GROMACS .gro file of C-alpha atoms in nm:
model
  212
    1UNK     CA    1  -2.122   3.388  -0.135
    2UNK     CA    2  -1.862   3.397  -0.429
    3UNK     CA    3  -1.630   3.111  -0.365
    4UNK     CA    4  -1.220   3.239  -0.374
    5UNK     CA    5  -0.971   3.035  -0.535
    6UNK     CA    6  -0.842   2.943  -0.141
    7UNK     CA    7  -1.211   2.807  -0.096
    8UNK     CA    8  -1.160   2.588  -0.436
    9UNK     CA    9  -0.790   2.458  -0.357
   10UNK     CA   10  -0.907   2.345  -0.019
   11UNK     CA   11  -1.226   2.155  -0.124
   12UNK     CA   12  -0.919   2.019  -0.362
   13UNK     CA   13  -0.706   1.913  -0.112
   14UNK     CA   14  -0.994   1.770   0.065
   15UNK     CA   15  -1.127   1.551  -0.236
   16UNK     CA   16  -0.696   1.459  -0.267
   17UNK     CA   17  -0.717   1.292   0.114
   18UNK     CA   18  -1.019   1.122   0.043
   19UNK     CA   19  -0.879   0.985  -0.358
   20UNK     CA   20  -0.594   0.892  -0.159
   21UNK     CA   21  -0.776   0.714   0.149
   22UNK     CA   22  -1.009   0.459  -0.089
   23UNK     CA   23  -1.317   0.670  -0.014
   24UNK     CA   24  -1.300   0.828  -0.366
   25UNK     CA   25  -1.304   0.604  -0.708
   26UNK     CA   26  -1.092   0.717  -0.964
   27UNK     CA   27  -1.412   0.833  -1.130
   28UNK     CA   28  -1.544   1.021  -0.865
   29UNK     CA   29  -1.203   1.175  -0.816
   30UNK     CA   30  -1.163   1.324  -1.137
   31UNK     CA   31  -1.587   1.432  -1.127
   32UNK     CA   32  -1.555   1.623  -0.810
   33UNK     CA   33  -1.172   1.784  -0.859
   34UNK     CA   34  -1.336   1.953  -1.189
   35UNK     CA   35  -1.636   2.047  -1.050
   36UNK     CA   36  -1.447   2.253  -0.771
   37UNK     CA   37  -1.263   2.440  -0.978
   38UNK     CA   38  -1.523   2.529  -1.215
   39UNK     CA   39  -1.780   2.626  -0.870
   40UNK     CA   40  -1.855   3.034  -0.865
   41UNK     CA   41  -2.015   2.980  -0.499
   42UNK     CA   42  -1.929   2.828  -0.161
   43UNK     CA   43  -2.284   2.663  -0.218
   44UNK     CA   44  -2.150   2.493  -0.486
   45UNK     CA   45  -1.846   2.336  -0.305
   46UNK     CA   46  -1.971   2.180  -0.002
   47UNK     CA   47  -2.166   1.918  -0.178
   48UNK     CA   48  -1.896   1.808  -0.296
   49UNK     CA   49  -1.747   1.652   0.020
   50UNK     CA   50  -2.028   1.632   0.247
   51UNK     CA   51  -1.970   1.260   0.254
   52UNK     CA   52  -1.593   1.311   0.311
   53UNK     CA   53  -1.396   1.343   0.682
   54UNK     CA   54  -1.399   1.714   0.804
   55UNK     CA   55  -1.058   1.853   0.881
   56UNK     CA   56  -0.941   1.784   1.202
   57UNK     CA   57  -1.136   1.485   1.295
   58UNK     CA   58  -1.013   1.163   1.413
   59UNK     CA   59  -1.081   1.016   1.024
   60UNK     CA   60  -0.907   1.311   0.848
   61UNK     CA   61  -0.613   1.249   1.117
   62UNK     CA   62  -0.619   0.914   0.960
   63UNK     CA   63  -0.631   1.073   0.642
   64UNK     CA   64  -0.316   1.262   0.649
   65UNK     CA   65  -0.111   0.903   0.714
   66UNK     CA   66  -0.292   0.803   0.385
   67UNK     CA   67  -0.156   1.092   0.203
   68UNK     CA   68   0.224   1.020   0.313
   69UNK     CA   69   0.163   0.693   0.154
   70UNK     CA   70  -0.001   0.781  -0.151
   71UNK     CA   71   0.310   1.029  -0.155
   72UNK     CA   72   0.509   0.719  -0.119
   73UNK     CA   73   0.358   0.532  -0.357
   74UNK     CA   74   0.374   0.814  -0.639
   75UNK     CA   75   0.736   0.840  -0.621
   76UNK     CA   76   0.784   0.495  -0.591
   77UNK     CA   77   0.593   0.416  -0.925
   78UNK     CA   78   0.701   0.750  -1.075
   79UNK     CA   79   1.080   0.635  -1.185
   80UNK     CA   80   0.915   0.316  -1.353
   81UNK     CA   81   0.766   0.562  -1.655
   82UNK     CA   82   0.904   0.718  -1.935
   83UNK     CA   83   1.126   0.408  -2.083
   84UNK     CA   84   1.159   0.332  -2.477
   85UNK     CA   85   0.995  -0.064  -2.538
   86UNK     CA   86   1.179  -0.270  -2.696
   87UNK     CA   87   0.870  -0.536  -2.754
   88UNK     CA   88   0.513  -0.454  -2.848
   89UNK     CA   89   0.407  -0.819  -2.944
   90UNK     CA   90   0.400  -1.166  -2.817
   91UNK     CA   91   0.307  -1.415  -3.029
   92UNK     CA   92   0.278  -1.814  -3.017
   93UNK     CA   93   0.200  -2.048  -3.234
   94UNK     CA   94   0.232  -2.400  -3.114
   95UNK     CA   95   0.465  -2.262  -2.885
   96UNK     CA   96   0.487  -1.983  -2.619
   97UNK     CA   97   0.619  -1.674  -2.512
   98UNK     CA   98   0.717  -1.475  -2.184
   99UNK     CA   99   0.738  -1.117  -2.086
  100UNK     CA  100   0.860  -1.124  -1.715
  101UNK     CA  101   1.148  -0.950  -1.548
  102UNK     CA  102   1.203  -0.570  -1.591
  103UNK     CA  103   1.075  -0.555  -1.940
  104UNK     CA  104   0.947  -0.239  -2.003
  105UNK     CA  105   0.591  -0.222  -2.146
  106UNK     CA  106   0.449  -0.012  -2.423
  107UNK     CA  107   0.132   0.170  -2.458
  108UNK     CA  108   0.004  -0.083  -2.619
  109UNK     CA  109   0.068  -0.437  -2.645
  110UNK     CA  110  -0.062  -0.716  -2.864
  111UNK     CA  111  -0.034  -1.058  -2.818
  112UNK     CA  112  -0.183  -1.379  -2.983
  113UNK     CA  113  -0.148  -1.753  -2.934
  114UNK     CA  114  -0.298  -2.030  -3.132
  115UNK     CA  115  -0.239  -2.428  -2.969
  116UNK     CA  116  -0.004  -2.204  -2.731
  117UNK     CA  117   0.091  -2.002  -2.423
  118UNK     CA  118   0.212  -1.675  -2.336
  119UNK     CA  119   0.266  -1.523  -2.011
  120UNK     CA  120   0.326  -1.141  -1.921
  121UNK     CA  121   0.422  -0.999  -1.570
  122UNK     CA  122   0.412  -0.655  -1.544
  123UNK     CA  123   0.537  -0.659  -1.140
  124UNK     CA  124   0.859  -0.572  -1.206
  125UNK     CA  125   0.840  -0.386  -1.548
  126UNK     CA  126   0.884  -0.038  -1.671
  127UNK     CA  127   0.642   0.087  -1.818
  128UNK     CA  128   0.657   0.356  -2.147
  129UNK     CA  129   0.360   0.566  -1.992
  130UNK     CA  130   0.150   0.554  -1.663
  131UNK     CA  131  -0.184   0.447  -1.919
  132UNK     CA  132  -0.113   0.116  -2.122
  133UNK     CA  133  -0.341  -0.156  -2.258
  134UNK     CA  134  -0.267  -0.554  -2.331
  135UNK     CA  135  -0.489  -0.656  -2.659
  136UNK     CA  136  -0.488  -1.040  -2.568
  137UNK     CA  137  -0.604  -1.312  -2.818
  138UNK     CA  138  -0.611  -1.663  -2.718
  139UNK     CA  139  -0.750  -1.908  -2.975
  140UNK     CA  140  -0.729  -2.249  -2.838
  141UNK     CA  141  -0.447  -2.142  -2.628
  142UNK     CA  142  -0.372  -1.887  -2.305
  143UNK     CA  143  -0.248  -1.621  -2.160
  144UNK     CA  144  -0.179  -1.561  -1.808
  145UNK     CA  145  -0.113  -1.144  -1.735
  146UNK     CA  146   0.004  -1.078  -1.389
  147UNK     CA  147  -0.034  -0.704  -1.282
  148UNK     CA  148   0.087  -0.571  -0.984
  149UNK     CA  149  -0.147  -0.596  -0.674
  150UNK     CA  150  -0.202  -0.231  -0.638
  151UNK     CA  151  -0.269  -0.091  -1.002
  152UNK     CA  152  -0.618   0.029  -1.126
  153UNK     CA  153  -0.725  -0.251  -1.390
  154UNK     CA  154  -0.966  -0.288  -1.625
  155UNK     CA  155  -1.123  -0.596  -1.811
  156UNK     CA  156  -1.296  -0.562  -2.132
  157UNK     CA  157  -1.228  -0.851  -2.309
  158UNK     CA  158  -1.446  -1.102  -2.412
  159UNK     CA  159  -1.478  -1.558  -2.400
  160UNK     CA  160  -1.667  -1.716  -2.679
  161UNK     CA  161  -1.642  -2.091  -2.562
  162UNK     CA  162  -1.365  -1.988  -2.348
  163UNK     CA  163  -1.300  -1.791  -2.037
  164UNK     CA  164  -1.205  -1.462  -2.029
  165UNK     CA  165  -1.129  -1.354  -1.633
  166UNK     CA  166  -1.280  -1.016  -1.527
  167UNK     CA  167  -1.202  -1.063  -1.161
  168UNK     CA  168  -0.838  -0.837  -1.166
  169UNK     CA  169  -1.128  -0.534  -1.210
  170UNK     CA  170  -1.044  -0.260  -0.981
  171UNK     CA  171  -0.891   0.041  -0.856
  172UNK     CA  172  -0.549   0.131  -0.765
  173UNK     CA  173  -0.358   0.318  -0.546
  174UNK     CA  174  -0.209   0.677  -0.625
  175UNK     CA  175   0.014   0.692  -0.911
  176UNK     CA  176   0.029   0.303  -0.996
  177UNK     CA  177  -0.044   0.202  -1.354
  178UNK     CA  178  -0.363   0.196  -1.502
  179UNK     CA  179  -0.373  -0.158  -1.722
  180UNK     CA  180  -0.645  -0.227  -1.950
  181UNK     CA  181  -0.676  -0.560  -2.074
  182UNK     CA  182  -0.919  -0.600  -2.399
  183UNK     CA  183  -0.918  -0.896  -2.642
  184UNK     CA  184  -1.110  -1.252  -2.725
  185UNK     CA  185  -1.046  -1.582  -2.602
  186UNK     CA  186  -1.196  -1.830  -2.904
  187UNK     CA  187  -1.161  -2.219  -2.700
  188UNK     CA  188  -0.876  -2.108  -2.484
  189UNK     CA  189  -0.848  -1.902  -2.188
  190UNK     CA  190  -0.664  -1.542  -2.074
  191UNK     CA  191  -0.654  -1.477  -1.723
  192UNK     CA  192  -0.574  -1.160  -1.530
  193UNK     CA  193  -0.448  -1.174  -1.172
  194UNK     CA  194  -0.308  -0.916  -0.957
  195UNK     CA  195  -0.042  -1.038  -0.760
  196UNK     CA  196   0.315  -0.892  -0.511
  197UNK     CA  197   0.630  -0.931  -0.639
  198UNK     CA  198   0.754  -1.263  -0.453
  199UNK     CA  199   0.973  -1.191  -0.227
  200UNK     CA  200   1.359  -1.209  -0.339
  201UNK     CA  201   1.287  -1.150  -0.654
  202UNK     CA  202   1.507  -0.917  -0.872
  203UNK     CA  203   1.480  -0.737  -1.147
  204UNK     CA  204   1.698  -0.863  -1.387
  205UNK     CA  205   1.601  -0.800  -1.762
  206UNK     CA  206   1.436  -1.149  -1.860
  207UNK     CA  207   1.296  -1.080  -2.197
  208UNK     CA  208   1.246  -1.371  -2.395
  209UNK     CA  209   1.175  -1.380  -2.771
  210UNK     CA  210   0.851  -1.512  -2.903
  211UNK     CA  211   0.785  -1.922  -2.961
  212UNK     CA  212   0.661  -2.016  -3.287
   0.00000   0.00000   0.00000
């Protein structure tokens, strides 16, 4: 049977509970949601949440508390984008530099220390779009990047005698940043931890300039 575009927006709304719920990767998400609305048939749909709770049952009553708080979370993160930077490097030579506080953070940021340390803390930032990306080079130096504990990270970057910590990986929750962090440690070290704001802590604007 032709599917209608009702039949599409529910299978939708279904794959939205289960994104929202953890049951869904980002991936998987985005997979499924176009394959719905591109399905001619009802045969077509189902498969795509036959491993997913059924309306109605105790899980999808579950489910509907899970989408309040994605709700919650999406407005919550959703006034922290859109700002203008006013930094888009961090760089220390035989000295350091800090990017903590409610900075906001670029697209794209690049940072390098050499016999140094830098240190950038994105839990209380704003942030100039939802997608940004650290470019982090440590040559016989570090860099400690804090992201917030429920944003979708990913670590690409590489150690060559040095360390270069991949264990911030992971998925977020709905409508937190996604943070990718790419780069080289060379003999140093740049590690990625997710972490909740401490509590108390306020958002004054704490940007420092660069050490050198």
């Amino acid at each position: 049977m032709r599917a209608s575009d009702a039949d599409r927006d529910a299978i939708a709304e279904r794959l939205r509970d289960g994104y929202a719920e953890g049951r869904l990767t980002t991936e998987e998400f985005e997979e499924r949601l176009e394959a719905a609305y591109a399905s001619r048939t009802r045969g077509e749909l189902v498969p795509l949440v036959r491993d997913l709770p059924q309306p109605g049952s105790d899980t999808a009553l579950g489910a509907a508390d899970g989408t309040q708080s994605a709700g919650a979370s999406v407005q919550r993160w959703r006034d922290r984008y859109g700002a203008t930077p006013t930094s888009r490097t961090g760089i220390a030579v035989m000295g350091g530099f800090v990017r903590k506080g409610s900075w906001i953070m670029p697209r794209l940021f690049r940072c390098f220390t050499l016999w140094g340390g830098g240190q950038i803390d994105l839990r209380q930032a704003r942030f100039e779009d939802r997608d940004v990306e650290i470019k982090a080079f440590a040559i016989m130096g570090g860099i400690d990047i804090i992201v917030p504990h429920d944003a979708e990270v990913e670590v690409t970057g590489i150690g060559i005698m040095g360390g270069f910590e991949q264990g911030a990986t992971g998925t977020g929750t709905a409508g937190a940043p996604r943070v990718t962090v790419s780069g080289l440690a060379l003999w140093g070290g740049v590690d990625v931890r997710r972490k909740k704001p401490r509590k108390g802590e306020r958002g004054e604007d704490r940007e420092l300039s660069d050490g050198s």
